Amino acid sequence: MEQRIGPSIQPLQGAAADPAFVPGITGPRPDEPEESAPAPESEPEKAVAEEETAVAVAETPEEAVAEAEELPVDGPVFEAADRRARIVADARGVRLSLDEEACEFRWDEIGAVETETARFGRRFTVTVHTPDRRWYPIEIEAPARARFKEWESQLDAVLDAYFEDGESAGEDA
């Protein structure tokens, strides 16, 4: 029997090897190969099918955010953005985007939302914590430090309106 000397290296599990492992992050759609001989369709049926496909799938995070903004939202909304990052919190949940990457969390997927301001500088950090002990921070560069209080109050209003804390759910039961 052979014995190894040194550390036992386990295979990589989770997000290190597979980005689809992280909840809330969707991977790119694989390009669907075009059929060499498509079945003949009448023009109205083809137009309806193309419309449904266009509405169902957003190609880029910017399009996804634009589609989200088209839907009417009742109640408070928090939105902060800089040249790279963006956060939107409303009735649907919390959406984070950085460059071309985006993720969305429904309110039932969120364990906590934490904010932090830099002692020096203009960085406003929002961290979304999930119940499975994962966290997703995003930093927004504010135009001025005075915006921190405004953003804090707007985010608090959204959290008060939509986020159900475990303690309040226990009191109702």
PDB file of C-alpha atoms in Angstrom:
ATOM      1  CA  MET A   1       0.000   0.000   0.000  1.00  0.00           C
ATOM      2  CA  GLU A   2       1.340   3.424  -0.937  1.00  0.00           C
ATOM      3  CA  GLN A   3       1.265   6.368   1.384  1.00  0.00           C
ATOM      4  CA  ARG A   4       1.473   9.934   0.255  1.00  0.00           C
ATOM      5  CA  ILE A   5       3.574  12.409   2.100  1.00  0.00           C
ATOM      6  CA  GLY A   6       2.273  15.958   2.006  1.00  0.00           C
ATOM      7  CA  PRO A   7      -1.089  17.616   1.865  1.00  0.00           C
ATOM      8  CA  SER A   8      -4.110  15.818   0.576  1.00  0.00           C
ATOM      9  CA  ILE A   9      -5.489  18.003  -2.198  1.00  0.00           C
ATOM     10  CA  GLN A  10      -9.226  17.772  -2.631  1.00  0.00           C
ATOM     11  CA  PRO A  11     -10.845  18.552  -5.994  1.00  0.00           C
ATOM     12  CA  LEU A  12     -12.262  22.062  -6.319  1.00  0.00           C
ATOM     13  CA  GLN A  13     -15.918  22.276  -5.447  1.00  0.00           C
ATOM     14  CA  GLY A  14     -18.384  25.039  -5.994  1.00  0.00           C
ATOM     15  CA  ALA A  15     -17.805  28.455  -7.458  1.00  0.00           C
ATOM     16  CA  ALA A  16     -14.072  27.997  -7.982  1.00  0.00           C
ATOM     17  CA  ALA A  17     -14.729  25.466 -10.734  1.00  0.00           C
ATOM     18  CA  ASP A  18     -18.318  26.238 -11.734  1.00  0.00           C
ATOM     19  CA  PRO A  19     -19.705  29.825 -11.654  1.00  0.00           C
ATOM     20  CA  ALA A  20     -23.222  28.410 -11.993  1.00  0.00           C
ATOM     21  CA  PHE A  21     -22.795  27.041  -8.451  1.00  0.00           C
ATOM     22  CA  VAL A  22     -23.341  30.537  -6.986  1.00  0.00           C
ATOM     23  CA  PRO A  23     -27.068  31.216  -6.506  1.00  0.00           C
ATOM     24  CA  GLY A  24     -28.359  34.376  -8.131  1.00  0.00           C
ATOM     25  CA  ILE A  25     -25.756  34.449 -10.886  1.00  0.00           C
ATOM     26  CA  THR A  26     -26.800  33.247 -14.296  1.00  0.00           C
ATOM     27  CA  GLY A  27     -24.291  32.133 -16.855  1.00  0.00           C
ATOM     28  CA  PRO A  28     -24.235  33.073 -20.499  1.00  0.00           C
ATOM     29  CA  ARG A  29     -26.690  31.288 -22.754  1.00  0.00           C
ATOM     30  CA  PRO A  30     -24.983  28.859 -25.089  1.00  0.00           C
ATOM     31  CA  ASP A  31     -25.421  29.874 -28.688  1.00  0.00           C
ATOM     32  CA  GLU A  32     -28.077  27.666 -30.167  1.00  0.00           C
ATOM     33  CA  PRO A  33     -27.040  26.185 -33.505  1.00  0.00           C
ATOM     34  CA  GLU A  34     -29.279  27.173 -36.344  1.00  0.00           C
ATOM     35  CA  GLU A  35     -31.097  24.349 -38.040  1.00  0.00           C
ATOM     36  CA  SER A  36     -29.925  23.674 -41.573  1.00  0.00           C
ATOM     37  CA  ALA A  37     -33.458  23.155 -42.887  1.00  0.00           C
ATOM     38  CA  PRO A  38     -36.017  25.000 -40.756  1.00  0.00           C
ATOM     39  CA  ALA A  39     -39.571  23.811 -40.887  1.00  0.00           C
ATOM     40  CA  PRO A  40     -41.731  26.100 -43.000  1.00  0.00           C
ATOM     41  CA  GLU A  41     -43.800  28.444 -40.845  1.00  0.00           C
ATOM     42  CA  SER A  42     -46.352  30.954 -41.849  1.00  0.00           C
ATOM     43  CA  GLU A  43     -45.292  34.589 -41.391  1.00  0.00           C
ATOM     44  CA  PRO A  44     -47.718  35.436 -38.512  1.00  0.00           C
ATOM     45  CA  GLU A  45     -46.665  32.375 -36.491  1.00  0.00           C
ATOM     46  CA  LYS A  46     -42.981  33.192 -37.060  1.00  0.00           C
ATOM     47  CA  ALA A  47     -43.463  36.823 -35.968  1.00  0.00           C
ATOM     48  CA  VAL A  48     -45.272  35.761 -32.764  1.00  0.00           C
ATOM     49  CA  ALA A  49     -42.527  33.227 -31.943  1.00  0.00           C
ATOM     50  CA  GLU A  50     -39.801  35.858 -32.467  1.00  0.00           C
ATOM     51  CA  GLU A  51     -41.643  38.363 -30.243  1.00  0.00           C
ATOM     52  CA  GLU A  52     -41.974  35.806 -27.436  1.00  0.00           C
ATOM     53  CA  THR A  53     -38.271  34.980 -27.661  1.00  0.00           C
ATOM     54  CA  ALA A  54     -37.298  38.668 -27.635  1.00  0.00           C
ATOM     55  CA  VAL A  55     -39.400  39.345 -24.547  1.00  0.00           C
ATOM     56  CA  ALA A  56     -38.327  36.234 -22.634  1.00  0.00           C
ATOM     57  CA  VAL A  57     -34.540  36.585 -22.918  1.00  0.00           C
ATOM     58  CA  ALA A  58     -32.374  39.615 -22.226  1.00  0.00           C
ATOM     59  CA  GLU A  59     -29.005  39.393 -23.952  1.00  0.00           C
ATOM     60  CA  THR A  60     -27.022  41.738 -21.658  1.00  0.00           C
ATOM     61  CA  PRO A  61     -27.350  42.936 -18.044  1.00  0.00           C
ATOM     62  CA  GLU A  62     -28.146  46.432 -19.318  1.00  0.00           C
ATOM     63  CA  GLU A  63     -31.141  45.037 -21.214  1.00  0.00           C
ATOM     64  CA  ALA A  64     -32.243  43.084 -18.149  1.00  0.00           C
ATOM     65  CA  VAL A  65     -32.116  46.239 -16.027  1.00  0.00           C
ATOM     66  CA  ALA A  66     -34.004  48.170 -18.736  1.00  0.00           C
ATOM     67  CA  GLU A  67     -36.686  45.494 -18.825  1.00  0.00           C
ATOM     68  CA  ALA A  68     -36.949  45.640 -15.034  1.00  0.00           C
ATOM     69  CA  GLU A  69     -37.365  49.416 -15.159  1.00  0.00           C
ATOM     70  CA  GLU A  70     -40.234  49.099 -17.645  1.00  0.00           C
ATOM     71  CA  LEU A  71     -42.387  47.255 -15.119  1.00  0.00           C
ATOM     72  CA  PRO A  72     -44.393  49.579 -12.861  1.00  0.00           C
ATOM     73  CA  VAL A  73     -43.295  49.378  -9.234  1.00  0.00           C
ATOM     74  CA  ASP A  74     -45.491  50.491  -6.368  1.00  0.00           C
ATOM     75  CA  GLY A  75     -43.712  51.502  -3.211  1.00  0.00           C
ATOM     76  CA  PRO A  76     -40.223  52.721  -2.402  1.00  0.00           C
ATOM     77  CA  VAL A  77     -37.297  52.079  -4.744  1.00  0.00           C
ATOM     78  CA  PHE A  78     -33.587  52.437  -4.015  1.00  0.00           C
ATOM     79  CA  GLU A  79     -31.190  52.929  -6.886  1.00  0.00           C
ATOM     80  CA  ALA A  80     -27.526  53.900  -6.819  1.00  0.00           C
ATOM     81  CA  ALA A  81     -24.982  53.675  -9.612  1.00  0.00           C
ATOM     82  CA  ASP A  82     -21.574  54.846 -10.688  1.00  0.00           C
ATOM     83  CA  ARG A  83     -19.620  54.288 -13.888  1.00  0.00           C
ATOM     84  CA  ARG A  84     -19.121  50.546 -13.209  1.00  0.00           C
ATOM     85  CA  ALA A  85     -21.523  49.354 -10.524  1.00  0.00           C
ATOM     86  CA  ARG A  86     -25.263  49.567  -9.976  1.00  0.00           C
ATOM     87  CA  ILE A  87     -27.693  48.433  -7.285  1.00  0.00           C
ATOM     88  CA  VAL A  88     -31.477  48.499  -7.493  1.00  0.00           C
ATOM     89  CA  ALA A  89     -33.768  47.428  -4.636  1.00  0.00           C
ATOM     90  CA  ASP A  90     -37.532  47.435  -5.121  1.00  0.00           C
ATOM     91  CA  ALA A  91     -40.589  45.201  -4.742  1.00  0.00           C
ATOM     92  CA  ARG A  92     -39.017  42.460  -6.893  1.00  0.00           C
ATOM     93  CA  GLY A  93     -35.842  42.191  -4.798  1.00  0.00           C
ATOM     94  CA  VAL A  94     -32.246  43.378  -5.022  1.00  0.00           C
ATOM     95  CA  ARG A  95     -30.324  43.505  -8.306  1.00  0.00           C
ATOM     96  CA  LEU A  96     -26.563  44.033  -8.404  1.00  0.00           C
ATOM     97  CA  SER A  97     -24.483  44.621 -11.508  1.00  0.00           C
ATOM     98  CA  LEU A  98     -20.794  45.278 -12.024  1.00  0.00           C
ATOM     99  CA  ASP A  99     -19.476  45.843 -15.542  1.00  0.00           C
ATOM    100  CA  GLU A 100     -21.120  43.074 -17.615  1.00  0.00           C
ATOM    101  CA  GLU A 101     -21.984  40.802 -14.662  1.00  0.00           C
ATOM    102  CA  ALA A 102     -25.376  40.926 -12.965  1.00  0.00           C
ATOM    103  CA  CYS A 103     -27.263  38.972 -10.319  1.00  0.00           C
ATOM    104  CA  GLU A 104     -30.719  39.218  -8.839  1.00  0.00           C
ATOM    105  CA  PHE A 105     -31.996  38.215  -5.415  1.00  0.00           C
ATOM    106  CA  ARG A 106     -35.670  37.862  -4.544  1.00  0.00           C
ATOM    107  CA  TRP A 107     -36.638  38.970  -1.040  1.00  0.00           C
ATOM    108  CA  ASP A 108     -37.124  35.356   0.109  1.00  0.00           C
ATOM    109  CA  GLU A 109     -33.496  34.587  -0.922  1.00  0.00           C
ATOM    110  CA  ILE A 110     -32.005  37.353   1.234  1.00  0.00           C
ATOM    111  CA  GLY A 111     -30.930  36.806   4.835  1.00  0.00           C
ATOM    112  CA  ALA A 112     -29.655  40.343   5.479  1.00  0.00           C
ATOM    113  CA  VAL A 113     -28.582  43.531   3.736  1.00  0.00           C
ATOM    114  CA  GLU A 114     -25.659  45.428   5.217  1.00  0.00           C
ATOM    115  CA  THR A 115     -24.340  48.878   4.358  1.00  0.00           C
ATOM    116  CA  GLU A 116     -20.966  50.376   5.088  1.00  0.00           C
ATOM    117  CA  THR A 117     -19.392  53.724   4.325  1.00  0.00           C
ATOM    118  CA  ALA A 118     -15.698  54.345   3.989  1.00  0.00           C
ATOM    119  CA  ARG A 119     -14.127  56.426   6.716  1.00  0.00           C
ATOM    120  CA  PHE A 120     -12.245  58.356   4.090  1.00  0.00           C
ATOM    121  CA  GLY A 121     -13.268  58.561   0.469  1.00  0.00           C
ATOM    122  CA  ARG A 122     -16.607  58.193  -1.238  1.00  0.00           C
ATOM    123  CA  ARG A 123     -17.183  54.420  -1.312  1.00  0.00           C
ATOM    124  CA  PHE A 124     -20.634  53.169  -0.286  1.00  0.00           C
ATOM    125  CA  THR A 125     -20.687  49.389   0.153  1.00  0.00           C
ATOM    126  CA  VAL A 126     -23.881  47.315   0.118  1.00  0.00           C
ATOM    127  CA  THR A 127     -23.554  43.633   1.002  1.00  0.00           C
ATOM    128  CA  VAL A 128     -26.354  41.124   0.383  1.00  0.00           C
ATOM    129  CA  HIS A 129     -26.174  38.091   2.691  1.00  0.00           C
ATOM    130  CA  THR A 130     -28.015  34.876   1.839  1.00  0.00           C
ATOM    131  CA  PRO A 131     -29.266  32.283   4.360  1.00  0.00           C
ATOM    132  CA  ASP A 132     -26.623  29.777   3.194  1.00  0.00           C
ATOM    133  CA  ARG A 133     -23.841  32.022   4.581  1.00  0.00           C
ATOM    134  CA  ARG A 134     -22.750  33.611   1.315  1.00  0.00           C
ATOM    135  CA  TRP A 135     -22.382  37.330   0.819  1.00  0.00           C
ATOM    136  CA  TYR A 136     -22.250  39.539  -2.246  1.00  0.00           C
ATOM    137  CA  PRO A 137     -20.731  43.004  -1.723  1.00  0.00           C
ATOM    138  CA  ILE A 138     -20.841  45.844  -4.240  1.00  0.00           C
ATOM    139  CA  GLU A 139     -19.146  49.230  -3.936  1.00  0.00           C
ATOM    140  CA  ILE A 140     -20.656  52.383  -5.391  1.00  0.00           C
ATOM    141  CA  GLU A 141     -18.602  55.546  -5.659  1.00  0.00           C
ATOM    142  CA  ALA A 142     -20.759  58.458  -4.511  1.00  0.00           C
ATOM    143  CA  PRO A 143     -20.498  61.864  -6.161  1.00  0.00           C
ATOM    144  CA  ALA A 144     -20.195  63.371  -2.668  1.00  0.00           C
ATOM    145  CA  ARG A 145     -20.087  62.046   0.900  1.00  0.00           C
ATOM    146  CA  ALA A 146     -23.355  63.899   1.564  1.00  0.00           C
ATOM    147  CA  ARG A 147     -25.164  61.270  -0.587  1.00  0.00           C
ATOM    148  CA  PHE A 148     -24.417  58.552   1.984  1.00  0.00           C
ATOM    149  CA  LYS A 149     -27.192  59.672   4.357  1.00  0.00           C
ATOM    150  CA  GLU A 150     -29.677  59.996   1.479  1.00  0.00           C
ATOM    151  CA  TRP A 151     -28.835  56.501   0.179  1.00  0.00           C
ATOM    152  CA  GLU A 152     -29.018  55.017   3.684  1.00  0.00           C
ATOM    153  CA  SER A 153     -32.502  56.444   4.261  1.00  0.00           C
ATOM    154  CA  GLN A 154     -33.758  55.325   0.828  1.00  0.00           C
ATOM    155  CA  LEU A 155     -32.428  51.791   1.333  1.00  0.00           C
ATOM    156  CA  ASP A 156     -33.912  51.650   4.850  1.00  0.00           C
ATOM    157  CA  ALA A 157     -37.315  52.612   3.441  1.00  0.00           C
ATOM    158  CA  VAL A 158     -37.122  49.799   0.875  1.00  0.00           C
ATOM    159  CA  LEU A 159     -35.992  47.254   3.466  1.00  0.00           C
ATOM    160  CA  ASP A 160     -38.760  48.302   5.859  1.00  0.00           C
ATOM    161  CA  ALA A 161     -41.352  47.937   3.107  1.00  0.00           C
ATOM    162  CA  TYR A 162     -40.309  44.610   1.528  1.00  0.00           C
ATOM    163  CA  PHE A 163     -37.822  42.687   3.683  1.00  0.00           C
ATOM    164  CA  GLU A 164     -39.455  40.298   6.137  1.00  0.00           C
ATOM    165  CA  ASP A 165     -37.211  39.786   9.138  1.00  0.00           C
ATOM    166  CA  GLY A 166     -37.294  36.341  10.764  1.00  0.00           C
ATOM    167  CA  GLU A 167     -38.244  37.897  14.115  1.00  0.00           C
ATOM    168  CA  SER A 168     -41.375  39.586  12.764  1.00  0.00           C
ATOM    169  CA  ALA A 169     -42.423  36.369  11.009  1.00  0.00           C
ATOM    170  CA  GLY A 170     -42.107  34.517  14.343  1.00  0.00           C
ATOM    171  CA  GLU A 171     -44.280  37.091  16.121  1.00  0.00           C
ATOM    172  CA  ASP A 172     -47.099  36.673  13.569  1.00  0.00           C
ATOM    173  CA  ALA A 173     -47.253  32.895  14.116  1.00  0.00           C
TER     174      ALA A 173
END
